[in-house]
PDB file of C-alpha atoms in Angstrom:
ATOM      1  CA  UNK A   4      84.535 -63.603  12.353  1.00  0.00           C
ATOM      2  CA  UNK A   5      82.684 -66.267  10.374  1.00  0.00           C
ATOM      3  CA  UNK A   6      78.999 -66.041   9.622  1.00  0.00           C
ATOM      4  CA  UNK A   7      78.396 -68.996  11.949  1.00  0.00           C
ATOM      5  CA  UNK A   8      80.235 -67.246  14.802  1.00  0.00           C
ATOM      6  CA  UNK A   9      78.310 -64.034  14.095  1.00  0.00           C
ATOM      7  CA  UNK A  10      74.973 -65.855  14.233  1.00  0.00           C
ATOM      8  CA  UNK A  11      75.992 -67.563  17.476  1.00  0.00           C
ATOM      9  CA  UNK A  12      77.037 -64.261  19.049  1.00  0.00           C
ATOM     10  CA  UNK A  13      73.847 -62.557  17.877  1.00  0.00           C
ATOM     11  CA  UNK A  14      71.742 -65.347  19.359  1.00  0.00           C
ATOM     12  CA  UNK A  15      73.600 -65.170  22.681  1.00  0.00           C
ATOM     13  CA  UNK A  16      73.133 -61.408  22.911  1.00  0.00           C
ATOM     14  CA  UNK A  17      69.437 -61.702  22.101  1.00  0.00           C
ATOM     15  CA  UNK A  18      69.000 -64.312  24.816  1.00  0.00           C
ATOM     16  CA  UNK A  19      70.699 -62.065  27.369  1.00  0.00           C
ATOM     17  CA  UNK A  20      68.488 -59.141  26.391  1.00  0.00           C
ATOM     18  CA  UNK A  21      65.374 -61.298  26.521  1.00  0.00           C
ATOM     19  CA  UNK A  22      66.333 -62.542  29.968  1.00  0.00           C
ATOM     20  CA  UNK A  23      66.862 -58.994  31.172  1.00  0.00           C
ATOM     21  CA  UNK A  24      63.467 -57.968  29.826  1.00  0.00           C
ATOM     22  CA  UNK A  25      61.771 -60.876  31.608  1.00  0.00           C
ATOM     23  CA  UNK A  26      63.565 -60.015  34.851  1.00  0.00           C
ATOM     24  CA  UNK A  27      62.500 -56.380  34.550  1.00  0.00           C
ATOM     25  CA  UNK A  28      58.921 -57.361  33.819  1.00  0.00           C
ATOM     26  CA  UNK A  29      58.870 -59.672  36.825  1.00  0.00           C
ATOM     27  CA  UNK A  30      59.895 -56.844  39.159  1.00  0.00           C
ATOM     28  CA  UNK A  31      62.006 -57.436  42.223  1.00  0.00           C
ATOM     29  CA  UNK A  32      61.470 -59.743  45.177  1.00  0.00           C
ATOM     30  CA  UNK A  33      58.663 -59.490  47.678  1.00  0.00           C
ATOM     31  CA  UNK A  34      60.178 -58.754  51.078  1.00  0.00           C
ATOM     32  CA  UNK A  35      57.115 -57.420  52.910  1.00  0.00           C
ATOM     33  CA  UNK A  36      53.361 -57.896  52.753  1.00  0.00           C
ATOM     34  CA  UNK A  37      50.825 -55.181  53.469  1.00  0.00           C
ATOM     35  CA  UNK A  38      47.711 -56.931  54.741  1.00  0.00           C
ATOM     36  CA  UNK A  39      44.562 -54.831  54.369  1.00  0.00           C
ATOM     37  CA  UNK A  40      41.188 -56.067  55.629  1.00  0.00           C
ATOM     38  CA  UNK A  41      37.690 -55.269  54.464  1.00  0.00           C
ATOM     39  CA  UNK A  42      36.361 -55.024  58.002  1.00  0.00           C
ATOM     40  CA  UNK A  43      32.616 -55.538  57.406  1.00  0.00           C
ATOM     41  CA  UNK A  44      33.322 -58.967  55.886  1.00  0.00           C
ATOM     42  CA  UNK A  45      35.664 -59.874  58.741  1.00  0.00           C
ATOM     43  CA  UNK A  46      33.008 -58.875  61.230  1.00  0.00           C
ATOM     44  CA  UNK A  47      30.346 -61.093  59.679  1.00  0.00           C
ATOM     45  CA  UNK A  48      32.080 -64.102  61.222  1.00  0.00           C
ATOM     46  CA  UNK A  49      33.568 -62.305  64.251  1.00  0.00           C
ATOM     47  CA  UNK A  50      30.536 -60.437  65.522  1.00  0.00           C
ATOM     48  CA  UNK A  51      31.485 -60.669  69.216  1.00  0.00           C
ATOM     49  CA  UNK A  52      34.836 -58.945  68.803  1.00  0.00           C
ATOM     50  CA  UNK A  53      34.824 -55.467  70.307  1.00  0.00           C
ATOM     51  CA  UNK A  54      35.668 -53.744  67.030  1.00  0.00           C
ATOM     52  CA  UNK A  55      32.814 -55.564  65.298  1.00  0.00           C
ATOM     53  CA  UNK A  56      30.197 -54.986  67.982  1.00  0.00           C
ATOM     54  CA  UNK A  57      30.993 -51.269  67.851  1.00  0.00           C
ATOM     55  CA  UNK A  58      31.133 -50.933  64.054  1.00  0.00           C
ATOM     56  CA  UNK A  59      28.748 -48.484  62.414  1.00  0.00           C
ATOM     57  CA  UNK A  60      28.090 -47.435  58.845  1.00  0.00           C
ATOM     58  CA  UNK A  61      29.611 -44.034  59.609  1.00  0.00           C
ATOM     59  CA  UNK A  62      32.916 -45.306  60.957  1.00  0.00           C
ATOM     60  CA  UNK A  63      35.911 -45.179  58.604  1.00  0.00           C
ATOM     61  CA  UNK A  64      36.282 -48.964  58.357  1.00  0.00           C
ATOM     62  CA  UNK A  65      32.779 -49.276  56.868  1.00  0.00           C
ATOM     63  CA  UNK A  66      33.955 -47.798  53.561  1.00  0.00           C
ATOM     64  CA  UNK A  67      37.760 -47.991  53.753  1.00  0.00           C
ATOM     65  CA  UNK A  68      40.348 -50.720  54.039  1.00  0.00           C
ATOM     66  CA  UNK A  69      41.623 -51.402  57.543  1.00  0.00           C
ATOM     67  CA  UNK A  70      45.210 -52.155  58.476  1.00  0.00           C
ATOM     68  CA  UNK A  71      45.721 -55.748  59.483  1.00  0.00           C
ATOM     69  CA  UNK A  72      49.498 -55.745  59.439  1.00  0.00           C
ATOM     70  CA  UNK A  73      52.862 -55.254  57.776  1.00  0.00           C
ATOM     71  CA  UNK A  74      54.608 -58.615  57.543  1.00  0.00           C
ATOM     72  CA  UNK A  75      58.264 -59.363  56.809  1.00  0.00           C
ATOM     73  CA  UNK A  76      58.448 -62.408  54.558  1.00  0.00           C
ATOM     74  CA  UNK A  77      59.206 -65.726  56.271  1.00  0.00           C
ATOM     75  CA  UNK A  78      60.043 -64.205  59.666  1.00  0.00           C
ATOM     76  CA  UNK A  79      58.000 -64.454  62.838  1.00  0.00           C
ATOM     77  CA  UNK A  80      58.513 -63.948  66.579  1.00  0.00           C
ATOM     78  CA  UNK A  81      62.048 -62.534  66.545  1.00  0.00           C
ATOM     79  CA  UNK A  82      63.653 -62.462  70.016  1.00  0.00           C
ATOM     80  CA  UNK A  83      60.272 -63.114  71.611  1.00  0.00           C
ATOM     81  CA  UNK A  84      60.022 -65.191  74.781  1.00  0.00           C
ATOM     82  CA  UNK A  85      58.419 -68.628  74.656  1.00  0.00           C
ATOM     83  CA  UNK A  86      55.733 -67.403  77.041  1.00  0.00           C
ATOM     84  CA  UNK A  87      54.764 -64.472  74.829  1.00  0.00           C
ATOM     85  CA  UNK A  88      54.792 -66.646  71.727  1.00  0.00           C
ATOM     86  CA  UNK A  89      52.512 -69.214  73.397  1.00  0.00           C
ATOM     87  CA  UNK A  90      50.140 -66.504  74.633  1.00  0.00           C
ATOM     88  CA  UNK A  91      49.983 -64.976  71.172  1.00  0.00           C
ATOM     89  CA  UNK A  92      49.252 -68.285  69.496  1.00  0.00           C
ATOM     90  CA  UNK A  93      46.516 -68.955  72.048  1.00  0.00           C
ATOM     91  CA  UNK A  94      44.908 -65.616  71.172  1.00  0.00           C
ATOM     92  CA  UNK A  95      45.533 -64.197  74.653  1.00  0.00           C
ATOM     93  CA  UNK A  96      46.532 -60.832  73.246  1.00  0.00           C
ATOM     94  CA  UNK A  97      45.465 -58.930  76.339  1.00  0.00           C
ATOM     95  CA  UNK A  98      48.308 -60.615  78.257  1.00  0.00           C
ATOM     96  CA  UNK A  99      50.943 -59.415  75.789  1.00  0.00           C
ATOM     97  CA  UNK A 100      52.962 -56.275  76.624  1.00  0.00           C
ATOM     98  CA  UNK A 101      51.345 -52.985  75.681  1.00  0.00           C
ATOM     99  CA  UNK A 102      52.905 -51.377  72.623  1.00  0.00           C
ATOM    100  CA  UNK A 103      54.481 -48.004  73.367  1.00  0.00           C
ATOM    101  CA  UNK A 104      53.455 -45.437  70.753  1.00  0.00           C
ATOM    102  CA  UNK A 105      53.378 -41.659  70.481  1.00  0.00           C
ATOM    103  CA  UNK A 106      49.985 -40.049  70.987  1.00  0.00           C
ATOM    104  CA  UNK A 107      49.874 -39.156  67.286  1.00  0.00           C
ATOM    105  CA  UNK A 108      50.624 -42.693  66.094  1.00  0.00           C
ATOM    106  CA  UNK A 109      48.245 -44.193  68.653  1.00  0.00           C
ATOM    107  CA  UNK A 110      45.369 -42.024  67.421  1.00  0.00           C
ATOM    108  CA  UNK A 111      46.105 -42.742  63.763  1.00  0.00           C
ATOM    109  CA  UNK A 112      46.399 -46.469  64.435  1.00  0.00           C
ATOM    110  CA  UNK A 113      43.112 -46.615  66.327  1.00  0.00           C
ATOM    111  CA  UNK A 114      41.378 -45.298  63.191  1.00  0.00           C
ATOM    112  CA  UNK A 115      43.334 -47.363  60.652  1.00  0.00           C
ATOM    113  CA  UNK A 116      43.275 -50.587  62.705  1.00  0.00           C
ATOM    114  CA  UNK A 117      39.918 -51.098  64.459  1.00  0.00           C
ATOM    115  CA  UNK A 118      41.334 -54.354  65.821  1.00  0.00           C
ATOM    116  CA  UNK A 119      43.249 -52.338  68.414  1.00  0.00           C
ATOM    117  CA  UNK A 120      40.005 -52.680  70.399  1.00  0.00           C
ATOM    118  CA  UNK A 121      40.914 -56.368  70.719  1.00  0.00           C
ATOM    119  CA  UNK A 122      44.671 -55.929  71.109  1.00  0.00           C
ATOM    120  CA  UNK A 123      45.528 -56.642  67.482  1.00  0.00           C
ATOM    121  CA  UNK A 124      48.481 -54.252  67.596  1.00  0.00           C
ATOM    122  CA  UNK A 125      50.062 -56.315  70.401  1.00  0.00           C
ATOM    123  CA  UNK A 126      49.766 -59.453  68.298  1.00  0.00           C
ATOM    124  CA  UNK A 127      51.111 -57.755  65.164  1.00  0.00           C
ATOM    125  CA  UNK A 128      54.113 -56.337  67.001  1.00  0.00           C
ATOM    126  CA  UNK A 129      55.033 -59.577  68.785  1.00  0.00           C
ATOM    127  CA  UNK A 130      54.643 -61.772  65.701  1.00  0.00           C
ATOM    128  CA  UNK A 131      55.767 -59.456  62.893  1.00  0.00           C
ATOM    129  CA  UNK A 132      57.070 -56.097  64.097  1.00  0.00           C
ATOM    130  CA  UNK A 133      59.812 -57.668  66.182  1.00  0.00           C
ATOM    131  CA  UNK A 134      61.331 -59.025  62.975  1.00  0.00           C
ATOM    132  CA  UNK A 135      61.907 -55.558  61.536  1.00  0.00           C
ATOM    133  CA  UNK A 136      64.625 -53.105  62.465  1.00  0.00           C
ATOM    134  CA  UNK A 137      62.062 -50.421  63.223  1.00  0.00           C
ATOM    135  CA  UNK A 138      60.767 -49.089  66.510  1.00  0.00           C
ATOM    136  CA  UNK A 139      57.130 -49.851  67.257  1.00  0.00           C
ATOM    137  CA  UNK A 140      56.233 -46.237  66.499  1.00  0.00           C
ATOM    138  CA  UNK A 141      57.903 -46.371  63.074  1.00  0.00           C
ATOM    139  CA  UNK A 142      56.565 -49.848  62.311  1.00  0.00           C
ATOM    140  CA  UNK A 143      52.951 -48.846  62.862  1.00  0.00           C
ATOM    141  CA  UNK A 144      53.573 -45.424  61.335  1.00  0.00           C
ATOM    142  CA  UNK A 145      54.607 -47.108  58.086  1.00  0.00           C
ATOM    143  CA  UNK A 146      51.554 -49.372  58.150  1.00  0.00           C
ATOM    144  CA  UNK A 147      49.199 -46.440  58.714  1.00  0.00           C
ATOM    145  CA  UNK A 148      50.831 -44.484  55.878  1.00  0.00           C
ATOM    146  CA  UNK A 149      50.571 -47.377  53.414  1.00  0.00           C
ATOM    147  CA  UNK A 150      46.958 -48.274  54.139  1.00  0.00           C
ATOM    148  CA  UNK A 151      46.182 -44.564  53.884  1.00  0.00           C
ATOM    149  CA  UNK A 152      47.670 -44.549  50.389  1.00  0.00           C
ATOM    150  CA  UNK A 153      45.517 -47.556  49.501  1.00  0.00           C
ATOM    151  CA  UNK A 154      42.446 -45.709  50.756  1.00  0.00           C
ATOM    152  CA  UNK A 155      43.320 -42.695  48.594  1.00  0.00           C
ATOM    153  CA  UNK A 156      43.405 -44.833  45.450  1.00  0.00           C
ATOM    154  CA  UNK A 157      41.093 -46.074  42.726  1.00  0.00           C
ATOM    155  CA  UNK A 158      41.050 -49.438  44.537  1.00  0.00           C
ATOM    156  CA  UNK A 159      39.225 -48.024  47.536  1.00  0.00           C
ATOM    157  CA  UNK A 160      36.951 -46.009  45.250  1.00  0.00           C
ATOM    158  CA  UNK A 161      36.019 -49.212  43.401  1.00  0.00           C
ATOM    159  CA  UNK A 162      35.124 -50.968  46.642  1.00  0.00           C
ATOM    160  CA  UNK A 163      33.203 -48.022  48.086  1.00  0.00           C
ATOM    161  CA  UNK A 164      31.185 -47.678  44.892  1.00  0.00           C
ATOM    162  CA  UNK A 165      30.198 -51.353  44.931  1.00  0.00           C
ATOM    163  CA  UNK A 166      29.188 -52.020  48.519  1.00  0.00           C
ATOM    164  CA  UNK A 167      26.695 -54.853  48.523  1.00  0.00           C
ATOM    165  CA  UNK A 168      27.707 -55.918  45.020  1.00  0.00           C
ATOM    166  CA  UNK A 169      30.166 -58.454  43.589  1.00  0.00           C
ATOM    167  CA  UNK A 170      33.479 -57.246  42.164  1.00  0.00           C
ATOM    168  CA  UNK A 171      35.693 -59.293  39.858  1.00  0.00           C
ATOM    169  CA  UNK A 172      39.428 -59.769  40.137  1.00  0.00           C
ATOM    170  CA  UNK A 173      40.123 -58.058  36.811  1.00  0.00           C
ATOM    171  CA  UNK A 174      38.416 -54.850  37.916  1.00  0.00           C
ATOM    172  CA  UNK A 175      40.491 -54.778  41.091  1.00  0.00           C
ATOM    173  CA  UNK A 176      43.734 -55.436  39.210  1.00  0.00           C
ATOM    174  CA  UNK A 177      42.883 -52.637  36.780  1.00  0.00           C
ATOM    175  CA  UNK A 178      42.302 -50.267  39.707  1.00  0.00           C
ATOM    176  CA  UNK A 179      45.717 -51.181  41.142  1.00  0.00           C
ATOM    177  CA  UNK A 180      47.365 -50.579  37.775  1.00  0.00           C
ATOM    178  CA  UNK A 181      45.605 -47.236  37.445  1.00  0.00           C
ATOM    179  CA  UNK A 182      46.756 -45.978  40.847  1.00  0.00           C
ATOM    180  CA  UNK A 183      50.105 -47.691  41.335  1.00  0.00           C
ATOM    181  CA  UNK A 184      51.447 -48.323  37.841  1.00  0.00           C
ATOM    182  CA  UNK A 185      51.226 -51.046  35.180  1.00  0.00           C
ATOM    183  CA  UNK A 186      51.599 -54.514  36.664  1.00  0.00           C
ATOM    184  CA  UNK A 187      50.750 -53.460  40.234  1.00  0.00           C
ATOM    185  CA  UNK A 188      47.701 -55.714  40.170  1.00  0.00           C
ATOM    186  CA  UNK A 189      49.989 -58.699  39.541  1.00  0.00           C
ATOM    187  CA  UNK A 190      51.529 -58.174  42.986  1.00  0.00           C
ATOM    188  CA  UNK A 191      48.257 -58.490  44.909  1.00  0.00           C
ATOM    189  CA  UNK A 192      46.371 -61.464  46.312  1.00  0.00           C
ATOM    190  CA  UNK A 193      42.692 -61.333  47.300  1.00  0.00           C
ATOM    191  CA  UNK A 194      41.088 -63.423  50.028  1.00  0.00           C
ATOM    192  CA  UNK A 195      37.410 -64.260  50.332  1.00  0.00           C
ATOM    193  CA  UNK A 196      35.306 -65.905  53.012  1.00  0.00           C
ATOM    194  CA  UNK A 197      31.768 -67.250  53.069  1.00  0.00           C
ATOM    195  CA  UNK A 198      29.078 -65.852  55.314  1.00  0.00           C
ATOM    196  CA  UNK A 199      26.070 -68.041  54.736  1.00  0.00           C
ATOM    197  CA  UNK A 200      25.720 -68.464  50.986  1.00  0.00           C
ATOM    198  CA  UNK A 201      27.579 -65.259  50.123  1.00  0.00           C
ATOM    199  CA  UNK A 202      31.255 -65.202  49.166  1.00  0.00           C
ATOM    200  CA  UNK A 203      32.653 -61.947  50.514  1.00  0.00           C
ATOM    201  CA  UNK A 204      35.975 -60.210  49.917  1.00  0.00           C
ATOM    202  CA  UNK A 205      37.746 -60.290  53.274  1.00  0.00           C
ATOM    203  CA  UNK A 206      40.988 -58.563  52.357  1.00  0.00           C
ATOM    204  CA  UNK A 207      44.020 -57.969  50.175  1.00  0.00           C
ATOM    205  CA  UNK A 208      47.659 -58.861  50.701  1.00  0.00           C
ATOM    206  CA  UNK A 209      49.960 -56.597  48.715  1.00  0.00           C
ATOM    207  CA  UNK A 210      53.569 -57.430  47.903  1.00  0.00           C
ATOM    208  CA  UNK A 211      56.164 -54.781  48.788  1.00  0.00           C
ATOM    209  CA  UNK A 212      59.891 -54.368  48.321  1.00  0.00           C
ATOM    210  CA  UNK A 213      62.535 -54.397  51.047  1.00  0.00           C
ATOM    211  CA  UNK A 214      62.258 -50.599  51.327  1.00  0.00           C
ATOM    212  CA  UNK A 215      58.980 -51.083  53.224  1.00  0.00           C
ATOM    213  CA  UNK A 216      61.028 -52.189  56.213  1.00  0.00           C
ATOM    214  CA  UNK A 217      62.508 -48.788  57.011  1.00  0.00           C
ATOM    215  CA  UNK A 218      61.115 -45.741  58.776  1.00  0.00           C
ATOM    216  CA  UNK A 219      61.638 -43.781  55.562  1.00  0.00           C
ATOM    217  CA  UNK A 220      58.750 -45.773  54.057  1.00  0.00           C
ATOM    218  CA  UNK A 221      56.432 -43.397  55.948  1.00  0.00           C
ATOM    219  CA  UNK A 222      57.065 -40.954  53.115  1.00  0.00           C
ATOM    220  CA  UNK A 223      57.524 -43.438  50.254  1.00  0.00           C
ATOM    221  CA  UNK A 224      54.891 -43.904  47.572  1.00  0.00           C
ATOM    222  CA  UNK A 225      52.975 -47.172  47.818  1.00  0.00           C
ATOM    223  CA  UNK A 226      53.337 -47.625  44.051  1.00  0.00           C
ATOM    224  CA  UNK A 227      57.135 -47.608  44.281  1.00  0.00           C
ATOM    225  CA  UNK A 228      57.078 -50.286  46.971  1.00  0.00           C
ATOM    226  CA  UNK A 229      54.641 -52.434  44.997  1.00  0.00           C
ATOM    227  CA  UNK A 230      56.615 -52.126  41.763  1.00  0.00           C
ATOM    228  CA  UNK A 231      59.725 -53.392  43.567  1.00  0.00           C
ATOM    229  CA  UNK A 232      57.987 -56.613  44.610  1.00  0.00           C
ATOM    230  CA  UNK A 233      57.618 -59.908  42.763  1.00  0.00           C
ATOM    231  CA  UNK A 234      54.476 -61.171  41.073  1.00  0.00           C
ATOM    232  CA  UNK A 235      51.929 -63.488  42.661  1.00  0.00           C
ATOM    233  CA  UNK A 236      48.634 -65.179  41.821  1.00  0.00           C
ATOM    234  CA  UNK A 237      45.497 -63.175  42.587  1.00  0.00           C
ATOM    235  CA  UNK A 238      43.641 -65.852  44.532  1.00  0.00           C
ATOM    236  CA  UNK A 239      39.882 -65.334  44.895  1.00  0.00           C
ATOM    237  CA  UNK A 240      38.455 -64.339  41.510  1.00  0.00           C
ATOM    238  CA  UNK A 241      35.278 -62.573  42.648  1.00  0.00           C
ATOM    239  CA  UNK A 242      33.497 -61.602  45.828  1.00  0.00           C
ATOM    240  CA  UNK A 243      30.895 -59.280  47.304  1.00  0.00           C
ATOM    241  CA  UNK A 244      31.975 -56.024  48.970  1.00  0.00           C
ATOM    242  CA  UNK A 245      30.153 -56.382  52.255  1.00  0.00           C
ATOM    243  CA  UNK A 246      28.355 -53.512  53.971  1.00  0.00           C
ATOM    244  CA  UNK A 247      28.731 -52.725  57.662  1.00  0.00           C
ATOM    245  CA  UNK A 248      26.199 -54.425  59.914  1.00  0.00           C
ATOM    246  CA  UNK A 249      24.992 -57.968  60.379  1.00  0.00           C
TER     247      UNK A 249
END
């Protein structure tokens, strides 16, 4: 082999290795989104909703993230009738079919998802849950498990320690990396909303791998699911962690 051929081969191998390293760094592909709300901020602009009118500083959602939903990427309303889809889009969630859950899952969901007081679980099942291969009980069981893992992490601790104060994106990303592994913060997007002159953090959407779409995810570590997702931009760069109450 000539020196020119050797250099060409060496260059080709190095390019392959570099490409593999980039692919590994980028993680996998985001197949699901865990949407977690900071309920006090949501309630600032939805004060008449039942779950907001009943919120207190002692209730779990005052100092913990609440489950908004578990969303399959780019799939909505699978095998749902036109009537149900129209009712859902019109916000007439009380007319949607009741979701059948075990007593255990129902109790856990009521705590993790205060929006059940307004029929949020009916909306989430019709729009998103129907596009998974899970039963309603498993679908919401996975969501409850994952938001519970988020609330047992340094991310929740950061928010709880800064209620009433602004928190920057970098601090939140660092908390994700600390709890769920290096690069976890690159798979999260933060949303903010304004209430008066204050920009508040309203929630986080967290990228997850395809494994989040199976009942077995009820016992899977949130960090593993995050690490299997692709990267995204963080969105809002800073916001206030709102306290319960208006």
